[in-house]
Coordinates of C-alpha atoms and ligand atoms in Angstrom, one line a residue:
M1 CA 60.0 70.7 -141.6
V2 CA 60.9 70.1 -138.0
V3 CA 59.6 72.8 -135.7
P4 CA 61.4 73.1 -132.4
N5 CA 59.2 72.9 -129.4
D6 CA 59.7 76.5 -128.3
P7 CA 56.7 78.5 -127.1
Q8 CA 58.3 81.7 -128.4
L9 CA 57.6 80.4 -131.9
E10 CA 53.9 80.1 -131.1
R11 CA 53.7 83.7 -129.6
P12 CA 52.2 86.3 -132.0
L13 CA 54.5 89.3 -132.5
Q14 CA 53.7 92.1 -130.1
P15 CA 52.2 95.2 -131.4
K16 CA 54.2 98.4 -131.0
D17 CA 53.8 100.1 -127.6
G18 CA 52.6 103.7 -127.2
T19 CA 56.1 105.2 -127.6
A20 CA 56.5 103.7 -131.1
G21 CA 53.2 104.6 -132.8
I22 CA 52.6 107.6 -135.1
E23 CA 50.4 109.5 -132.6
R24 CA 53.3 111.2 -130.7
P25 CA 55.3 112.2 -133.8
R26 CA 52.1 113.5 -135.4
A27 CA 51.3 115.6 -132.3
L28 CA 54.9 117.0 -132.4
F29 CA 54.6 117.7 -136.1
E30 CA 51.3 119.5 -135.6
S31 CA 52.6 121.6 -132.7
L32 CA 55.6 123.1 -134.7
P33 CA 54.8 125.8 -137.3
E34 CA 56.5 125.1 -140.6
D35 CA 59.4 127.3 -141.6
P36 CA 61.5 125.7 -144.4
R37 CA 64.1 128.5 -144.4
P38 CA 66.4 127.2 -141.6
L39 CA 66.5 123.8 -143.3
M40 CA 67.8 125.4 -146.5
S41 CA 70.9 126.4 -144.6
L42 CA 71.7 122.6 -144.2
S43 CA 72.0 122.0 -147.9
S44 CA 75.5 120.8 -148.9
R45 CA 76.8 121.5 -145.4
H46 CA 78.9 119.3 -143.1
V47 CA 77.5 118.2 -139.7
V48 CA 80.4 117.9 -137.3
S49 CA 79.3 119.5 -134.0
S50 CA 76.2 120.3 -132.0
R51 CA 77.6 123.9 -131.9
Q52 CA 76.6 124.3 -135.6
F53 CA 72.8 124.3 -134.8
D54 CA 70.5 126.9 -133.6
R55 CA 67.1 126.4 -132.1
D56 CA 65.0 127.2 -135.2
T57 CA 67.0 124.8 -137.4
L58 CA 66.7 122.0 -134.8
L59 CA 63.0 122.5 -134.4
Q60 CA 62.4 122.3 -138.2
V61 CA 64.6 119.2 -138.4
F62 CA 62.4 117.7 -135.6
R63 CA 59.3 118.7 -137.5
L64 CA 60.5 117.0 -140.7
A65 CA 61.6 113.9 -138.7
A66 CA 58.1 113.8 -137.1
Q67 CA 56.5 114.1 -140.5
F68 CA 58.6 111.2 -141.7
E69 CA 57.9 109.1 -138.6
S70 CA 54.1 109.7 -138.9
T71 CA 54.1 108.9 -142.6
P72 CA 54.5 105.1 -142.9
A73 CA 55.7 105.0 -146.5
L74 CA 57.1 107.8 -148.7
L75 CA 55.3 108.0 -152.1
H76 CA 58.3 109.7 -153.7
P77 CA 61.6 108.7 -152.0
P78 CA 63.6 111.9 -152.4
L79 CA 67.2 110.4 -152.6
A80 CA 66.7 107.8 -155.4
G81 CA 70.0 107.8 -157.4
K82 CA 72.1 109.3 -154.6
I83 CA 74.9 107.3 -152.9
L84 CA 75.7 107.3 -149.2
I85 CA 79.2 106.3 -148.1
S86 CA 78.8 104.8 -144.6
A87 CA 82.3 104.6 -143.2
F88 CA 82.4 103.1 -139.7
Y89 CA 86.0 102.6 -138.5
E90 CA 84.7 101.6 -135.0
P91 CA 81.9 99.2 -133.9
S92 CA 78.4 100.5 -134.0
T93 CA 74.9 99.0 -133.9
R94 CA 72.5 102.0 -133.5
T95 CA 74.2 104.7 -135.5
R96 CA 75.3 102.7 -138.6
L97 CA 72.1 100.8 -138.9
S98 CA 69.8 103.8 -138.3
F99 CA 71.7 105.9 -140.9
E100 CA 71.5 103.1 -143.4
S101 CA 67.8 102.4 -142.6
A102 CA 67.2 106.1 -143.1
W103 CA 69.0 106.2 -146.4
H104 CA 67.2 103.1 -147.7
R105 CA 63.8 104.6 -146.7
L106 CA 64.8 107.7 -148.7
G107 CA 65.4 105.5 -151.7
G108 CA 69.2 105.9 -152.0
D109 CA 72.0 103.5 -152.5
I110 CA 74.8 102.7 -150.0
M111 CA 78.4 101.8 -149.9
S112 CA 79.4 100.6 -146.4
I113 CA 82.8 100.3 -144.8
T114 CA 82.7 98.4 -141.5
D115 CA 86.3 97.4 -141.2
P116 CA 89.2 99.9 -141.7
K117 CA 91.4 97.0 -142.6
S118 CA 89.4 96.5 -145.8
T119 CA 90.5 100.0 -147.0
G120 CA 93.7 101.7 -147.9
M121 CA 93.9 102.8 -144.3
A122 CA 95.5 99.5 -143.6
K123 CA 98.3 100.4 -146.1
G124 CA 98.9 103.8 -144.5
E125 CA 96.6 105.9 -146.8
S126 CA 96.1 109.3 -145.4
L127 CA 92.6 110.5 -144.3
S128 CA 92.8 113.4 -146.8
D129 CA 93.5 111.0 -149.7
I130 CA 90.6 108.8 -148.5
A131 CA 88.4 112.0 -148.5
E132 CA 89.5 112.8 -152.0
M133 CA 88.4 109.3 -153.1
F134 CA 85.1 109.7 -151.3
N135 CA 84.4 112.8 -153.4
N136 CA 84.3 110.7 -156.5
Y137 CA 82.2 107.8 -155.3
G138 CA 79.3 109.2 -153.2
D139 CA 77.0 112.2 -152.4
V140 CA 77.4 112.2 -148.7
I141 CA 79.6 110.5 -146.0
V142 CA 78.7 109.3 -142.6
L143 CA 82.0 108.8 -140.6
R144 CA 82.6 107.0 -137.2
N145 CA 86.2 107.1 -136.1
S146 CA 87.9 106.7 -132.7
E147 CA 90.2 109.7 -133.3
A148 CA 88.6 113.0 -132.4
G149 CA 90.7 114.8 -135.0
S150 CA 90.1 112.5 -138.0
I151 CA 86.9 114.2 -139.3
Y152 CA 88.6 117.6 -139.2
E153 CA 91.6 116.1 -141.2
M154 CA 89.2 115.2 -144.0
L155 CA 87.3 118.5 -144.2
D156 CA 89.9 120.3 -146.4
S157 CA 89.7 117.7 -149.1
L158 CA 86.0 117.1 -149.1
R159 CA 83.7 118.4 -151.8
I160 CA 80.7 116.4 -150.5
P161 CA 79.1 116.8 -147.1
I162 CA 80.1 114.6 -144.2
I163 CA 78.3 113.8 -140.9
N164 CA 80.1 113.1 -137.7
A165 CA 78.7 109.8 -136.4
G166 CA 81.0 109.9 -133.4
N167 CA 84.6 111.1 -133.3
G168 CA 86.4 109.6 -130.3
I169 CA 85.8 111.6 -127.1
D170 CA 84.6 114.7 -129.0
E171 CA 81.1 114.7 -130.3
H172 CA 78.1 112.7 -131.6
P173 CA 75.7 115.5 -132.8
T174 CA 73.1 113.4 -134.5
Q175 CA 72.7 111.2 -131.4
A176 CA 72.1 114.3 -129.4
M177 CA 69.4 115.3 -131.9
A178 CA 67.7 111.9 -131.5
D179 CA 67.9 112.4 -127.7
V180 CA 66.2 115.8 -127.8
Y181 CA 63.7 114.6 -130.4
A182 CA 62.6 111.8 -128.0
M183 CA 62.1 114.4 -125.3
L184 CA 60.0 116.6 -127.6
K185 CA 57.8 113.6 -128.6
W186 CA 57.3 113.0 -124.9
R187 CA 56.5 116.6 -124.1
P188 CA 56.0 118.8 -127.3
E189 CA 55.5 121.9 -125.2
L190 CA 59.2 121.8 -124.3
A191 CA 59.7 123.5 -127.7
R192 CA 57.9 126.6 -126.4
P193 CA 60.3 129.4 -125.7
D194 CA 58.0 130.7 -122.9
L195 CA 57.3 127.6 -121.0
P196 CA 55.9 128.5 -117.5
A197 CA 58.4 127.7 -114.7
A198 CA 56.1 125.0 -113.2
E199 CA 56.3 123.0 -116.5
R200 CA 60.1 123.1 -116.9
I201 CA 61.8 119.8 -116.5
R202 CA 64.7 118.5 -114.5
I203 CA 67.2 116.2 -116.4
G204 CA 69.6 113.9 -114.7
I205 CA 72.6 112.7 -116.8
I206 CA 74.4 109.7 -115.4
G207 CA 77.7 110.2 -117.2
V208 CA 80.9 112.1 -117.7
P209 CA 80.7 115.1 -119.9
S210 CA 84.5 115.3 -120.6
R211 CA 84.8 111.7 -121.7
M212 CA 81.4 110.8 -123.3
R213 CA 80.8 112.2 -126.7
T214 CA 77.1 111.6 -126.5
V215 CA 76.9 113.6 -123.2
R216 CA 79.0 116.4 -124.6
S217 CA 76.8 116.8 -127.7
L218 CA 73.6 116.5 -125.8
L219 CA 74.6 119.2 -123.3
L220 CA 75.4 121.6 -126.1
L221 CA 72.0 121.0 -127.7
L222 CA 70.2 121.4 -124.3
T223 CA 71.6 125.0 -124.1
L224 CA 69.2 125.8 -127.0
F225 CA 66.3 124.7 -124.8
S226 CA 67.5 126.0 -121.5
S227 CA 64.3 128.0 -121.1
S228 CA 62.5 124.7 -120.8
V229 CA 65.0 123.0 -118.5
E230 CA 64.9 123.9 -114.8
E231 CA 68.1 122.1 -114.1
V232 CA 70.6 119.5 -115.4
V233 CA 72.0 117.2 -112.7
I234 CA 75.2 115.4 -113.7
L235 CA 75.4 112.2 -111.6
S236 CA 78.8 110.8 -111.3
R237 CA 81.5 109.9 -108.8
E238 CA 84.3 110.3 -111.4
D239 CA 87.0 112.9 -111.2
D240 CA 87.5 115.6 -113.9
L241 CA 83.9 115.5 -115.0
F242 CA 84.4 118.6 -117.3
D243 CA 87.0 119.7 -119.7
E244 CA 88.6 123.1 -119.0
G245 CA 85.9 125.7 -119.8
Q246 CA 83.2 123.2 -120.7
R247 CA 81.0 123.8 -117.7
E248 CA 81.5 127.5 -117.9
E249 CA 80.5 127.4 -121.6
L250 CA 77.3 125.5 -120.8
A251 CA 76.4 127.8 -117.9
G252 CA 77.2 130.9 -120.0
A253 CA 74.7 129.6 -122.6
G254 CA 72.0 129.5 -119.9
L255 CA 72.1 125.9 -118.7
N256 CA 71.7 125.5 -115.0
I257 CA 74.0 122.6 -114.1
R258 CA 74.6 120.9 -110.8
V259 CA 76.8 117.8 -109.9
A260 CA 75.5 115.2 -107.5
T261 CA 76.6 111.7 -106.4
D262 CA 73.5 110.4 -104.6
L263 CA 71.5 108.7 -107.4
D264 CA 68.6 107.5 -105.3
G265 CA 68.4 110.8 -103.6
E266 CA 68.1 112.7 -106.9
L267 CA 65.9 110.3 -108.9
P268 CA 62.5 111.3 -107.3
G269 CA 63.0 114.8 -108.6
L270 CA 64.1 114.0 -112.1
D271 CA 61.7 114.0 -115.2
V272 CA 64.3 112.7 -117.6
V273 CA 67.1 110.2 -116.6
Y274 CA 69.7 109.9 -119.3
I275 CA 72.2 107.1 -118.6
N276 CA 75.4 106.4 -120.5
A277 CA 78.1 104.1 -119.1
I278 CA 80.5 103.9 -122.0
A279 CA 83.4 106.3 -121.9
W280 CA 86.8 106.9 -123.4
V281 CA 89.7 106.1 -121.1
G282 CA 93.1 106.6 -122.8
D283 CA 92.6 105.2 -126.3
T284 CA 89.8 102.7 -125.6
F285 CA 86.2 102.4 -124.4
E286 CA 85.5 101.4 -120.9
A287 CA 82.3 100.9 -118.8
M288 CA 82.2 103.8 -116.3
G289 CA 79.8 104.7 -113.6
M290 CA 78.7 101.1 -112.8
D291 CA 78.0 102.2 -109.3
M292 CA 74.9 104.0 -110.6
R293 CA 72.4 101.6 -111.9
L294 CA 68.8 101.8 -112.8
T295 CA 66.5 99.0 -111.7
P296 CA 62.8 98.5 -111.1
D297 CA 63.6 99.3 -107.4
S298 CA 65.1 102.7 -108.3
P299 CA 63.0 105.5 -106.9
L300 CA 62.0 106.9 -110.3
K301 CA 59.5 109.7 -110.3
E302 CA 56.1 108.7 -111.7
G303 CA 56.0 109.7 -115.4
A304 CA 59.8 110.0 -115.6
I305 CA 61.4 108.8 -118.8
I306 CA 64.7 107.0 -119.2
L307 CA 67.0 107.6 -122.2
H308 CA 70.0 105.4 -123.0
P309 CA 71.9 106.2 -126.2
L310 CA 74.4 103.3 -126.4
A311 CA 74.9 99.6 -126.1
R312 CA 73.4 98.5 -122.8
G313 CA 75.4 97.0 -120.0
E314 CA 74.5 96.3 -116.4
E315 CA 73.8 99.9 -115.7
L316 CA 70.2 99.6 -117.0
S317 CA 68.1 96.6 -115.9
T318 CA 66.1 94.9 -118.7
D319 CA 63.4 94.6 -116.1
L320 CA 62.6 98.3 -116.9
D321 CA 61.9 97.5 -120.5
K322 CA 58.3 96.8 -120.0
T323 CA 57.6 99.9 -117.8
P324 CA 56.4 103.3 -119.0
H325 CA 59.9 104.7 -118.0
N326 CA 61.3 103.0 -121.1
W327 CA 61.8 105.6 -123.7
Y328 CA 65.2 104.3 -124.8
F329 CA 63.7 102.1 -127.5
A330 CA 61.7 105.0 -128.8
Q331 CA 64.9 107.1 -128.7
A332 CA 66.7 104.6 -130.9
R333 CA 63.7 104.3 -133.3
G334 CA 63.4 108.1 -133.6
A335 CA 67.1 108.3 -134.7
V336 CA 66.1 106.8 -138.0
F337 CA 63.7 109.7 -138.7
I338 CA 66.1 112.4 -137.4
R339 CA 68.7 111.0 -139.8
M340 CA 66.2 110.9 -142.7
A341 CA 65.3 114.6 -142.1
L342 CA 69.0 115.6 -141.8
L343 CA 70.1 113.6 -144.9
T344 CA 67.3 114.9 -147.0
C345 CA 68.1 118.5 -146.1
M346 CA 71.9 118.0 -146.7
V347 CA 71.6 116.3 -150.1
R348 CA 68.4 117.7 -151.6
R349 CA 67.1 121.2 -151.7
I350 CA 64.4 121.2 -149.1
S351 CA 62.0 123.0 -151.4
E352 CA 62.0 119.9 -153.6
V353 CA 60.6 117.7 -150.8
M354 CA 58.2 120.0 -149.0
D355 CA 54.9 121.5 -150.0
T356 CA 55.9 125.1 -149.1
P357 CA 57.7 126.8 -151.9
D358 CA 61.2 128.1 -151.3
P359 CA 60.7 131.8 -150.3
S360 CA 64.1 132.6 -151.8
R361 CA 62.8 131.6 -155.2
A362 CA 59.5 133.6 -155.0
Ligands
CP401 N1 74.3 105.6 -130.2 C1 75.5 105.0 -130.6 O1 76.5 105.7 -130.9 O2 75.5 103.7 -130.6 P1 76.4 102.8 -131.5 O3 77.7 102.8 -130.9 O4 75.7 101.4 -131.4 O5 76.4 103.3 -132.9

């Protein structure tokens, strides 16, 4: 065998860093009291919007995710014999692969669509007919589609649950769950409803709430933790940052939102910096906000964490990867366990996979 003379081949693989071990999820798991009842409400339900979730349900999803993350291998994979239809009609790295990784770890089987041209859609088949077919072939669907309305067109025909894995400009609720899960692993006390004012955090979001589905869904979930969030600063120089009524809805739900344009002026006061540069413009994705970049020279607060939910472009320097600010890899890793928790609750009765008996069956 000829071995190329590349020093990378001699280098031992690096151990996981502190954000990828089991200590943080274990600490989060231990900090959250168990209450299986909210999880039962997820059984056989669709997940389309962050609006469907309340704080108690989210915290129990996070608790179960943390349990999965701190348990290296499942003795009894709960979804053996179940089939996931993974339908991605738009490119994806993180979402598709983390859903499929989650499903494999749960012991299930997968049918994956990665190109709409390989389905009847290319021949003009309607979404409701495709949904009708899905009913016969799987137990749950994960759908990524560029059209905001597509998932809603399928709901009437579906008899199995569907998860919105990104519908155009609209929402990406499970990404937002992974975002908040990362924040709670970083600071488990953020789950407390009575966090003292001095411990509340300030979150900067570099992005456009009206055109970025991840930002839209994250802001909706943050309303459930507004007692732990001193302020959300939207950093952008774009016009039309909010849809009509969007900012008012968030403020009405208790989120303290401010808009700013001076990134370096704001960074020293931010505990979490969430950066997202991919936005919908017309009917296609574009990089947006490239005038706001994070580099090792950015005046980040000591201890601040960076989250980045999507494919990276020049907005986030790779030179930050080896700094303690990098929580974006942990964020992507945690998405696997969030999706394991959610899928388990949607497809199996939670009482079948937890130690605590179902109180409704007592
Ligand atoms: N987070 C996210 O939606 O990334 P992908 O587009 O790679 O799935």
